[in-house]
Short mmCIF file of C-alpha atoms in Angstrom, two decimals:
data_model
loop_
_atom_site.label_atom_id
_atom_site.label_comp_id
_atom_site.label_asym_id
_atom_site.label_seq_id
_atom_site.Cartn_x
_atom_site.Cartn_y
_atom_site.Cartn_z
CA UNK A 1 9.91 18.37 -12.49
CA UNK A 2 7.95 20.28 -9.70
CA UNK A 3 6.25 17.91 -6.74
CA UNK A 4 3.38 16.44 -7.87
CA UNK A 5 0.05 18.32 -6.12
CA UNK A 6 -0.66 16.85 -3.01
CA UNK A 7 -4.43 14.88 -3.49
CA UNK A 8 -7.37 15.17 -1.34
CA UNK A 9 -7.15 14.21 2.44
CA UNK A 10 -3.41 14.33 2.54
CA UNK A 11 -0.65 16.76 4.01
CA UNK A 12 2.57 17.58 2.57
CA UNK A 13 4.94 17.77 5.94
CA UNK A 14 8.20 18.51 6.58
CA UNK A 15 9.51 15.53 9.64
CA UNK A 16 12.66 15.32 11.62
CA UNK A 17 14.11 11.83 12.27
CA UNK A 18 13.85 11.05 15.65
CA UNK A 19 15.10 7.74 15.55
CA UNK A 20 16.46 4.37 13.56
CA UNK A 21 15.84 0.88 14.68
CA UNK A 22 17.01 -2.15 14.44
CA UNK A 23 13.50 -4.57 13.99
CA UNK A 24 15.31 -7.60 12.43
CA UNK A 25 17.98 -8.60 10.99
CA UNK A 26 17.73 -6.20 7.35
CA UNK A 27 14.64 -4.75 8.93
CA UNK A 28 14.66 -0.74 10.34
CA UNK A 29 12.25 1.23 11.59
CA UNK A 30 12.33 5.04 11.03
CA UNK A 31 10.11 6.96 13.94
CA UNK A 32 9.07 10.31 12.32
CA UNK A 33 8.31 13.50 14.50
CA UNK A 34 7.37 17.49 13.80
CA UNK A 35 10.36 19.53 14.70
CA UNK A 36 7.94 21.57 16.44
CA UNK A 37 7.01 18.38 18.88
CA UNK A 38 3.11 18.91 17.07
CA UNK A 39 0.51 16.11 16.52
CA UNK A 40 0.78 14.69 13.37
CA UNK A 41 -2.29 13.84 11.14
CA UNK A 42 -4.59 11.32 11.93
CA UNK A 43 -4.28 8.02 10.73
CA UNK A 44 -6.26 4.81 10.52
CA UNK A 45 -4.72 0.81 10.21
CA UNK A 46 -3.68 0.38 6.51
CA UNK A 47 -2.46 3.97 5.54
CA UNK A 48 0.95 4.56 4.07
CA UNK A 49 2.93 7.86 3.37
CA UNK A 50 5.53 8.90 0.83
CA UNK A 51 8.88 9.34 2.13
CA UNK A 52 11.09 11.55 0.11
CA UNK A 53 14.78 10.70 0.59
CA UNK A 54 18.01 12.03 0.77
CA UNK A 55 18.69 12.16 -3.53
CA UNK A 56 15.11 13.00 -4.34
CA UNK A 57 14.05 9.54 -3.82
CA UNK A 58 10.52 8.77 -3.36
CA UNK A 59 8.99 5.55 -1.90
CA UNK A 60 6.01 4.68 -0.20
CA UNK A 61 6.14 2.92 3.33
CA UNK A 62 2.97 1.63 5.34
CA UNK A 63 2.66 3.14 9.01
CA UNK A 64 3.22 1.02 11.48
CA UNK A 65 3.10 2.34 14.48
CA UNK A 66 0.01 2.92 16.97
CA UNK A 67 -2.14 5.10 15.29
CA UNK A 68 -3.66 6.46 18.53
CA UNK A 69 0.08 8.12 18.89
CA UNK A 70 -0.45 11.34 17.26
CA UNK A 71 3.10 12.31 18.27
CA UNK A 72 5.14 9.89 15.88
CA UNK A 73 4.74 8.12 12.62
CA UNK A 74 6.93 4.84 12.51
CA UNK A 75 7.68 3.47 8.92
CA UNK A 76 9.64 -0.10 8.44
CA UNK A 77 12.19 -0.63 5.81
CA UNK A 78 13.64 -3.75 4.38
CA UNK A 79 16.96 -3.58 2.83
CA UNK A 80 16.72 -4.70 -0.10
CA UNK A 81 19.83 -6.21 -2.13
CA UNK A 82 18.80 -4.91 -5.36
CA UNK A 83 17.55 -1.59 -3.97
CA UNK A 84 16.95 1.30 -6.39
CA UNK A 85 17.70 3.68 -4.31
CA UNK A 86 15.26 3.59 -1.13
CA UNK A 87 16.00 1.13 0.90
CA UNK A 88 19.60 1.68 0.46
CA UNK A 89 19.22 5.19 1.26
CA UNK A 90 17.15 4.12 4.68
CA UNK A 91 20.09 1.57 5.70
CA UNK A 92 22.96 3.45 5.14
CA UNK A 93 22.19 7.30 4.63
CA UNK A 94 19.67 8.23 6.90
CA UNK A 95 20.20 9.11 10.14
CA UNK A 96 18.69 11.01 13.43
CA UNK A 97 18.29 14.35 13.34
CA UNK A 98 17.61 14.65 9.49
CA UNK A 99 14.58 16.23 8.04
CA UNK A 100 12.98 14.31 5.13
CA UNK A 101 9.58 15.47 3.15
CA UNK A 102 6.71 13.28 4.00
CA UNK A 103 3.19 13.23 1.97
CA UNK A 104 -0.49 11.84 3.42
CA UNK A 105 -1.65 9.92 4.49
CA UNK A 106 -3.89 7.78 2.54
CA UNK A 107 -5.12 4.81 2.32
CA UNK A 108 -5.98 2.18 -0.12
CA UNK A 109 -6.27 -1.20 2.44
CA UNK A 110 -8.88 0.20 4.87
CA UNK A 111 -9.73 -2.26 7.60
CA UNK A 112 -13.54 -2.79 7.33
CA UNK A 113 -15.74 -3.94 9.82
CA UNK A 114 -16.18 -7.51 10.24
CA UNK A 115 -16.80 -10.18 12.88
CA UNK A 116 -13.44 -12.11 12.35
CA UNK A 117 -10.18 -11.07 10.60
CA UNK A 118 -7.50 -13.64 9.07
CA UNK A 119 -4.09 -12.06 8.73
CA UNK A 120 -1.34 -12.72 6.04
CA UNK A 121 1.65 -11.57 6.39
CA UNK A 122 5.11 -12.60 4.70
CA UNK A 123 8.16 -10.60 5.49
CA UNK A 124 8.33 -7.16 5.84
CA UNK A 125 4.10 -7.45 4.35
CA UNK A 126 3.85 -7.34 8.46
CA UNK A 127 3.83 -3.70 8.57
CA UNK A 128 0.66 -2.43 7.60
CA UNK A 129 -0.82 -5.36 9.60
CA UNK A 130 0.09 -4.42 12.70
CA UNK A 131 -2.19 -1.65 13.27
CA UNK A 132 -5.28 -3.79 12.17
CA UNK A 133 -3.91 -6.45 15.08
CA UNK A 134 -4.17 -3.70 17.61
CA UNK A 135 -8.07 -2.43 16.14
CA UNK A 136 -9.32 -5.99 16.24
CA UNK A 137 -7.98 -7.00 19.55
CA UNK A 138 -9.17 -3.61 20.75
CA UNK A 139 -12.60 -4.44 19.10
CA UNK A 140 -12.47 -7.83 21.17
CA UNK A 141 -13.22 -9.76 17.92
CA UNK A 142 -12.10 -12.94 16.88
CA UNK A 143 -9.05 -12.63 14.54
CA UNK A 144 -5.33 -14.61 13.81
CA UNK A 145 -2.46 -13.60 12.18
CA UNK A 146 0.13 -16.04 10.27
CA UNK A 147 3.07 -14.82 9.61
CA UNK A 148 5.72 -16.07 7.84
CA UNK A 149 9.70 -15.32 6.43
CA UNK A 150 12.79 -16.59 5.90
CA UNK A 151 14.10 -17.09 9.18
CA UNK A 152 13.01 -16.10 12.73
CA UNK A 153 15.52 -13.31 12.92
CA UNK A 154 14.66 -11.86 9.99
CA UNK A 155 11.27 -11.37 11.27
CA UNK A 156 10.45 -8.00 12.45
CA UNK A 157 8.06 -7.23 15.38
CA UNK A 158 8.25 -10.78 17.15
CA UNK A 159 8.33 -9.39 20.63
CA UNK A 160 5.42 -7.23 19.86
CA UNK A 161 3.25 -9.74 18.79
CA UNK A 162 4.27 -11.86 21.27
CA UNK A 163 1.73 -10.00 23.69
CA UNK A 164 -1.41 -11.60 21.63
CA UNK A 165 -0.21 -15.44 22.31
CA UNK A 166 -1.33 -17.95 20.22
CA UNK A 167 -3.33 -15.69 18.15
CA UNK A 168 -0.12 -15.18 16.31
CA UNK A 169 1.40 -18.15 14.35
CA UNK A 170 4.90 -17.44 13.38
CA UNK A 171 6.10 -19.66 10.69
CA UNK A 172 9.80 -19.35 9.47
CA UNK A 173 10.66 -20.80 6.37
CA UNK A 174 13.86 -22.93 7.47
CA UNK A 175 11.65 -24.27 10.39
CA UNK A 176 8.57 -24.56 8.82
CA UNK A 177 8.81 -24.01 4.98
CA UNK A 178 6.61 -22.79 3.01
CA UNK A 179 3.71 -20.87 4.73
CA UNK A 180 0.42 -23.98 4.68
CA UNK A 181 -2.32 -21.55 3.77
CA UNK A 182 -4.58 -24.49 3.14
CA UNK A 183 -5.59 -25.31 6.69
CA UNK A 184 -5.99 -21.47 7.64
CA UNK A 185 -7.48 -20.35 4.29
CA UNK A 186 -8.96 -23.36 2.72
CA UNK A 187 -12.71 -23.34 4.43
CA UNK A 188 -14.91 -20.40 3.37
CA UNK A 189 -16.69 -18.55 6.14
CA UNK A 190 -19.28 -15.59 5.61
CA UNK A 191 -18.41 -12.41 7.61
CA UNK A 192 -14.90 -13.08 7.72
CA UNK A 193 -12.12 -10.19 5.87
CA UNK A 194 -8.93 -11.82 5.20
CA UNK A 195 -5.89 -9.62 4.95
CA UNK A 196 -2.98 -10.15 3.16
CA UNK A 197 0.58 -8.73 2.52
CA UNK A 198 3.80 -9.85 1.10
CA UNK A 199 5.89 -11.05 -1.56
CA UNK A 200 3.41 -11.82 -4.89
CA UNK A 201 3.89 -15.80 -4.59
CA UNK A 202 2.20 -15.36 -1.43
CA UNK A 203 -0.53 -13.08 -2.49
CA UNK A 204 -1.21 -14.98 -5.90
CA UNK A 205 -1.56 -18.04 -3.41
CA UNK A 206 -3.78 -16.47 -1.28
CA UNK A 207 -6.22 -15.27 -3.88
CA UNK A 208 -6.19 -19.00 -5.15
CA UNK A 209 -7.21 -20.44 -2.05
CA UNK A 210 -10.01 -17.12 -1.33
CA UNK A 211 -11.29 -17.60 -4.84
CA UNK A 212 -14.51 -19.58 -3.67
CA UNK A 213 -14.92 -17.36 -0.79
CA UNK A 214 -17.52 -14.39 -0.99
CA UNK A 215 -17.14 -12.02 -2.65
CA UNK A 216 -14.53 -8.63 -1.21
CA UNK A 217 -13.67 -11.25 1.58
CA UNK A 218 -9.92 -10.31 0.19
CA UNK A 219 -7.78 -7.51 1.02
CA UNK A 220 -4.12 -7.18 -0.49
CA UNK A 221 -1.75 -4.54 -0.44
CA UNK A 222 1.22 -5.22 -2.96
CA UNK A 223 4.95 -4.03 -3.12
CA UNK A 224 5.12 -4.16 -6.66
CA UNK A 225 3.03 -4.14 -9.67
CA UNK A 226 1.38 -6.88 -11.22
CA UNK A 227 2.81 -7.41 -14.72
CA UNK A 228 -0.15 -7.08 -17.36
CA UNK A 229 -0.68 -7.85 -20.65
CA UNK A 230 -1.83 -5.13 -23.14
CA UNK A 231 -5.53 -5.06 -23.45
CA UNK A 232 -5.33 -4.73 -26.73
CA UNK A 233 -7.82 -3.17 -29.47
CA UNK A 234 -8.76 0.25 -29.00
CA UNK A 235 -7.19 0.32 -25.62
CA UNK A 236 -3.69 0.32 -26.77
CA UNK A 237 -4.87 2.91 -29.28
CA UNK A 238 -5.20 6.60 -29.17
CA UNK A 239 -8.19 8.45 -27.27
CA UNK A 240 -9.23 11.39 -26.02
CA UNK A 241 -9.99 12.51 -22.23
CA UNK A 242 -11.96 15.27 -21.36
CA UNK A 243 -10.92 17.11 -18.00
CA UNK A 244 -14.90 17.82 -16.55
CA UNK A 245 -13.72 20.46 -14.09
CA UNK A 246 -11.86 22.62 -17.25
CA UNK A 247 -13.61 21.20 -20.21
CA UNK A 248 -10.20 21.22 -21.58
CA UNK A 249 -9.67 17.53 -23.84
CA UNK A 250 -6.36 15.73 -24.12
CA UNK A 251 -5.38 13.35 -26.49
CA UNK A 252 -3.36 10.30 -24.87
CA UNK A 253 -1.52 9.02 -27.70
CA UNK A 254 -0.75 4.90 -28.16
CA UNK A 255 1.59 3.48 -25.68
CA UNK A 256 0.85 6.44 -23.19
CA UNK A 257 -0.60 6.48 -19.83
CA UNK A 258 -3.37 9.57 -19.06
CA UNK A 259 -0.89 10.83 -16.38
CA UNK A 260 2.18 11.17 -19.26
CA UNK A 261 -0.20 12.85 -21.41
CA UNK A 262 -1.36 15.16 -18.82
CA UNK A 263 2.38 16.27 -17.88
CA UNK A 264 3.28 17.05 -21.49
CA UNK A 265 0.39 19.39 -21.62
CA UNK A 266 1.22 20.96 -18.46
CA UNK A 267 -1.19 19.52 -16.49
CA UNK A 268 -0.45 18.49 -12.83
CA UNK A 269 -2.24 15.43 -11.27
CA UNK A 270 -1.63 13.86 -7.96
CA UNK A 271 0.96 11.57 -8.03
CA UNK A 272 3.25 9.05 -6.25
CA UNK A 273 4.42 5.51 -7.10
CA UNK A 274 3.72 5.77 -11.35
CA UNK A 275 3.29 1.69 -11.14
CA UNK A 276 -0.59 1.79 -10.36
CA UNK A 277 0.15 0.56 -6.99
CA UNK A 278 -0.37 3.49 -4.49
CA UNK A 279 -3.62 4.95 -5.02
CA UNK A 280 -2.55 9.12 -5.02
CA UNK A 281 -3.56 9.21 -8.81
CA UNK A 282 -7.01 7.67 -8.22
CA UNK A 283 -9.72 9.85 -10.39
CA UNK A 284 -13.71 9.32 -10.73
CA UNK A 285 -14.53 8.51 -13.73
CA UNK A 286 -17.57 10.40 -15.14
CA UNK A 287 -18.14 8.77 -18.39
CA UNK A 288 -16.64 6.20 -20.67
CA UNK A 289 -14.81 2.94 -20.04
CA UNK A 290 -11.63 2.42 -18.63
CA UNK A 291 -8.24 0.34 -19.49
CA UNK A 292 -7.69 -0.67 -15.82
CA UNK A 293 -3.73 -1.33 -15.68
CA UNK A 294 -3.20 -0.77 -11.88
CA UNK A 295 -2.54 -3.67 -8.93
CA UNK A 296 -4.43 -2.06 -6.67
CA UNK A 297 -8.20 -1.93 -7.60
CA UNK A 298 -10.36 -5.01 -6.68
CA UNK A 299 -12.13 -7.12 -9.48
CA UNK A 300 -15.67 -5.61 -7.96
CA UNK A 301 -14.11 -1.63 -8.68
CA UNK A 302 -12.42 -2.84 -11.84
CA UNK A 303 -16.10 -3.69 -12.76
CA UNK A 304 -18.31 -0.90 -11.49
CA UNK A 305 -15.49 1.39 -13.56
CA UNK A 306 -15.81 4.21 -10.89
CA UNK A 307 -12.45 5.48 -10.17
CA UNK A 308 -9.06 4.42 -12.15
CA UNK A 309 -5.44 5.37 -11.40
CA UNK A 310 -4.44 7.55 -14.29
CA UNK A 311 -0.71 6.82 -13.47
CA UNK A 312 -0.85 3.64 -15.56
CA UNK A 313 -4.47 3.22 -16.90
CA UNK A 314 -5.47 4.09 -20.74
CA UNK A 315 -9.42 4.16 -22.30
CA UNK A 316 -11.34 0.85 -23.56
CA UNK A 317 -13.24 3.67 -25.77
CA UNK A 318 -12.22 6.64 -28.21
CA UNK A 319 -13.62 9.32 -25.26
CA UNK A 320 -13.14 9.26 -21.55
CA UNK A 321 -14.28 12.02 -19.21
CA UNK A 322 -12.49 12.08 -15.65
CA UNK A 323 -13.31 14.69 -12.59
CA UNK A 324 -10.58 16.64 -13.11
#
């Protein structure tokens, strides 16, 4: 199948390797550069980009880097033991000098204005972090990070967050145990974002504990999808979607996504991750009611029904109508 258009906002770019290293133990940071020694798009805290690999392997990887750098993009990749394929090919195919396809950026975990941040991080959920450490203590506002893994040498970007002091409380499991989000988390305050990344026992933990806080004080970004149960009724059913730009109508039949119904048509749709997790397939939604199956959306956008992702969603009525 031919690359998926590229959506709004974003770049498809062609990036040389410039270097590998070594953050942690399992943890590697690839530093991305134009071959031409060109600025590279603009960025802000919480974008990520695709990455597609050696073997037509496609994963998406927060940037982690300074985003005032316009002359790198630096991406940080666990390896994981049951890789499917991109981690691996990070760790032990990738090297310098290589040229790898790279698509966006974009970003789904903005960092909004607020007068105090708390910061979540577990494991390699660090990455897209750091820039928003670097805006808020350039913003001189109050903020603190907790950050938590296995072990201390397994934790990537120690020394670099060593430079905020005590702002930064680093928490290894076999010193510590398990992360104690209840003194950090467990007092609402209005005006504060909390930010979170990491493993989903930390972020289902997390939303626990922000649950009586006010409303959008949360901000995730997940790995992996959320599993989901089937809505059931007419959203496992079939329906129809009506592209607005074309006029053209679709039928999605039962058990398929709008995206898979799209592609058998010949329709192309921006596209990344196909798990709901990544935000490239996000599309207004002009009329109808959505099937929201993504992890990415928060309960206040599941509920106005603007926007779905249209890699996993389906229709909660026999018609939908997107802005496509």
């Amino acid at each position: 199948m031919a690359a998926a258009p590229v959506a709004d906002g974003e770049q498809r770019l062609r990036l040389r390797v410039a270097a590998l290293v070594w953050e942690a133990e399992g943890v590697v940071s690839v530093h991305l550069r134009r071959p031409d020694g060109g600025d590279l798009p603009a960025w802000e805290p919480g974008a990520h980009v695709d990455l597609c690999l050696p073997g037509s392997v496609t994963r998406q990887y927060s940037l982690d880097g300074p985003p005032a750098d316009r002359s790198v993009w630096r991406v940080s990749v666990l390896r994981e033991p049951a890789s499917r394929g991109g981690s691996r090919t990070v760790h032990e195919i990738l090297r310098p000098g290589e040229e790898v396809e790279v698509t966006g950026p974009r970003n789904r975990f903005p960092l909004v204005d607020a007068p105090e941040y708390l910061f979540v991080a577990g494991g390699i959920g660090i990455t897209p972090l750091l820039p928003m450490l670097e805006r808020a203590a350039s913003r001189g506002v109050r903020w603190s990070l907790l950050y938590g893994g296995r072990t201390r040498a397994s934790m990537a970007f120690l020394p670099e967050l060593a430079r905020y002091g005590d702002r930064v409380r680093v928490r290894p499991q076999d010193e510590y145990g398990l992360l104690d989000l209840e003194p950090f988390l467990g007092t609402p305050r209005e005006g504060t974002a909390v930010y979170c990344c990491g493993p989903e026992p930390l972020l289902a933990a997390v939303e626990r504990l922000c649950a009586p806080w006010p409303p959008g004080t949360l901000h995730t970004e997940r790995f992996a999808a959320v599993p989901r149960e089937p809505a059931g009724g007419d959203a496992d059913g079939e329906f129809e979607v009506v592209l607005q730009r074309t006029g053209r109508t679709v039928t999605v039949p039962a058990g398929r996504t709008i995206l898979d119904a799209l592609e058998e048509q010949g329709i192309e749709a921006p596209n990344s991750c196909r798990e709901g997790i990544c935000g490239t397939c996000e599309t207004k939604v002009v009329e109808g009611v959505p099937d929201h199956r993504d992890s990415l959306l928060s309960p206040e956008e599941r509920a106005a029904n603007d926007t779905m992702m249209i890699c996993v969603g389906r229709a909660r009525c026999s018609r939908l109508v997107l802005d496509l």
